[in-house]
């Protein structure tokens, strides 16, 4: 089970300002194998594309690049917090370590 899931709001806690340090965004996808997350509006890169059948003009496209999962932190009630696991009614759930509230 991962501490960060798709749809979570996270804050970038490491890296340079160009990659979005200090910014918050919604997680679009999680790559468990490589330990990367794709965050909306964070680490935006420009990709040069050739003209093709799908994109007749080609040109420069801006898209999000993956960020290492260790560089983001879950945001709970506006503040970044660590995430832990505990068992509630025989079910493993995530909880915010700062407040103790169950996340899901």
mmCIF file of C-alpha atoms in Angstrom:
data_model
loop_
_atom_site.group_PDB
_atom_site.id
_atom_site.type_symbol
_atom_site.label_atom_id
_atom_site.label_comp_id
_atom_site.label_asym_id
_atom_site.label_seq_id
_atom_site.Cartn_x
_atom_site.Cartn_y
_atom_site.Cartn_z
ATOM 1 C CA UNK A 1 0.000 0.000 0.000
ATOM 2 C CA UNK A 2 1.341 3.423 -0.963
ATOM 3 C CA UNK A 3 1.277 6.502 1.265
ATOM 4 C CA UNK A 4 0.373 8.763 -1.690
ATOM 5 C CA UNK A 5 -2.571 7.892 -3.946
ATOM 6 C CA UNK A 6 -4.142 9.296 -7.091
ATOM 7 C CA UNK A 7 -6.360 12.280 -6.236
ATOM 8 C CA UNK A 8 -4.428 13.295 -3.084
ATOM 9 C CA UNK A 9 -3.285 16.895 -2.639
ATOM 10 C CA UNK A 10 0.466 17.088 -2.126
ATOM 11 C CA UNK A 11 3.123 19.780 -1.598
ATOM 12 C CA UNK A 12 6.580 19.619 -3.197
ATOM 13 C CA UNK A 13 9.128 19.734 -0.348
ATOM 14 C CA UNK A 14 12.406 19.258 -2.265
ATOM 15 C CA UNK A 15 13.993 20.332 -5.522
ATOM 16 C CA UNK A 16 14.446 23.736 -7.101
ATOM 17 C CA UNK A 17 11.855 26.493 -7.567
ATOM 18 C CA UNK A 18 11.625 25.731 -11.309
ATOM 19 C CA UNK A 19 10.369 22.223 -10.507
ATOM 20 C CA UNK A 20 7.818 23.644 -8.079
ATOM 21 C CA UNK A 21 9.278 23.548 -4.557
ATOM 22 C CA UNK A 22 6.643 24.862 -2.144
ATOM 23 C CA UNK A 23 3.758 24.483 -4.619
ATOM 24 C CA UNK A 24 0.717 22.274 -4.113
ATOM 25 C CA UNK A 25 -1.136 20.164 -6.635
ATOM 26 C CA UNK A 26 -3.372 17.168 -7.163
ATOM 27 C CA UNK A 27 -1.782 13.780 -7.908
ATOM 28 C CA UNK A 28 -2.715 12.657 -11.436
ATOM 29 C CA UNK A 29 -0.991 9.255 -11.345
ATOM 30 C CA UNK A 30 1.362 7.135 -9.228
ATOM 31 C CA UNK A 31 4.126 4.898 -10.639
ATOM 32 C CA UNK A 32 4.705 2.343 -7.864
ATOM 33 C CA UNK A 33 7.503 0.518 -9.700
ATOM 34 C CA UNK A 34 9.731 3.598 -10.137
ATOM 35 C CA UNK A 35 8.510 5.552 -7.084
ATOM 36 C CA UNK A 36 7.309 8.558 -9.094
ATOM 37 C CA UNK A 37 4.174 10.710 -9.029
ATOM 38 C CA UNK A 38 2.660 13.006 -11.644
ATOM 39 C CA UNK A 39 1.352 16.198 -10.011
ATOM 40 C CA UNK A 40 -0.940 18.681 -11.746
ATOM 41 C CA UNK A 41 0.939 21.890 -12.666
ATOM 42 C CA UNK A 42 4.257 20.758 -11.127
ATOM 43 C CA UNK A 43 7.513 20.094 -13.040
ATOM 44 C CA UNK A 44 6.059 21.270 -16.362
ATOM 45 C CA UNK A 45 8.388 20.572 -19.293
ATOM 46 C CA UNK A 46 8.224 21.575 -22.954
ATOM 47 C CA UNK A 47 8.194 18.683 -25.426
ATOM 48 C CA UNK A 48 8.869 19.268 -29.115
ATOM 49 C CA UNK A 49 6.578 17.110 -31.270
ATOM 50 C CA UNK A 50 6.790 16.305 -34.974
ATOM 51 C CA UNK A 51 3.683 16.617 -37.145
ATOM 52 C CA UNK A 52 1.702 13.368 -37.187
ATOM 53 C CA UNK A 53 -1.760 12.096 -38.080
ATOM 54 C CA UNK A 54 -3.065 12.916 -34.595
ATOM 55 C CA UNK A 55 -1.306 16.306 -34.362
ATOM 56 C CA UNK A 56 -1.019 17.791 -37.871
ATOM 57 C CA UNK A 57 0.882 20.943 -36.896
ATOM 58 C CA UNK A 58 3.332 19.516 -34.366
ATOM 59 C CA UNK A 59 5.052 22.184 -32.285
ATOM 60 C CA UNK A 60 5.895 22.649 -28.623
ATOM 61 C CA UNK A 61 3.648 20.949 -26.054
ATOM 62 C CA UNK A 62 3.796 21.608 -22.301
ATOM 63 C CA UNK A 63 3.189 18.601 -20.042
ATOM 64 C CA UNK A 64 3.906 17.479 -16.479
ATOM 65 C CA UNK A 65 6.969 15.322 -15.835
ATOM 66 C CA UNK A 66 7.143 12.807 -12.960
ATOM 67 C CA UNK A 67 8.506 13.839 -9.548
ATOM 68 C CA UNK A 68 10.070 11.395 -7.080
ATOM 69 C CA UNK A 69 7.595 10.370 -4.390
ATOM 70 C CA UNK A 70 10.124 11.256 -1.673
ATOM 71 C CA UNK A 71 9.992 14.904 -2.798
ATOM 72 C CA UNK A 72 6.262 15.341 -2.099
ATOM 73 C CA UNK A 73 4.287 15.385 1.142
ATOM 74 C CA UNK A 74 0.582 14.755 1.732
ATOM 75 C CA UNK A 75 -1.436 17.885 2.606
ATOM 76 C CA UNK A 76 -4.085 17.457 5.329
ATOM 77 C CA UNK A 77 -6.261 20.462 6.249
ATOM 78 C CA UNK A 78 -3.855 22.878 4.550
ATOM 79 C CA UNK A 79 -0.650 21.665 6.220
ATOM 80 C CA UNK A 80 1.802 18.993 5.014
ATOM 81 C CA UNK A 81 1.897 15.909 7.211
ATOM 82 C CA UNK A 82 3.456 12.486 7.295
ATOM 83 C CA UNK A 83 1.213 9.515 6.578
ATOM 84 C CA UNK A 84 1.010 6.346 8.649
ATOM 85 C CA UNK A 85 -1.035 3.168 8.618
ATOM 86 C CA UNK A 86 -3.216 1.683 11.325
ATOM 87 C CA UNK A 87 -5.957 -0.887 11.583
ATOM 88 C CA UNK A 88 -9.536 0.290 12.138
ATOM 89 C CA UNK A 89 -12.274 -2.358 12.382
ATOM 90 C CA UNK A 90 -9.934 -4.968 10.881
ATOM 91 C CA UNK A 91 -9.159 -2.756 7.872
ATOM 92 C CA UNK A 92 -5.804 -1.094 7.090
ATOM 93 C CA UNK A 93 -6.268 2.674 6.683
ATOM 94 C CA UNK A 94 -4.034 5.717 6.182
ATOM 95 C CA UNK A 95 -3.939 8.416 8.854
ATOM 96 C CA UNK A 96 -2.331 11.847 9.223
ATOM 97 C CA UNK A 97 0.430 11.647 11.820
ATOM 98 C CA UNK A 98 0.103 15.333 12.796
ATOM 99 C CA UNK A 99 -3.584 15.110 13.787
ATOM 100 C CA UNK A 100 -4.289 11.391 13.997
ATOM 101 C CA UNK A 101 -7.280 11.755 11.638
ATOM 102 C CA UNK A 102 -8.096 8.866 9.304
ATOM 103 C CA UNK A 103 -7.584 9.899 5.660
ATOM 104 C CA UNK A 104 -9.480 7.099 3.926
#
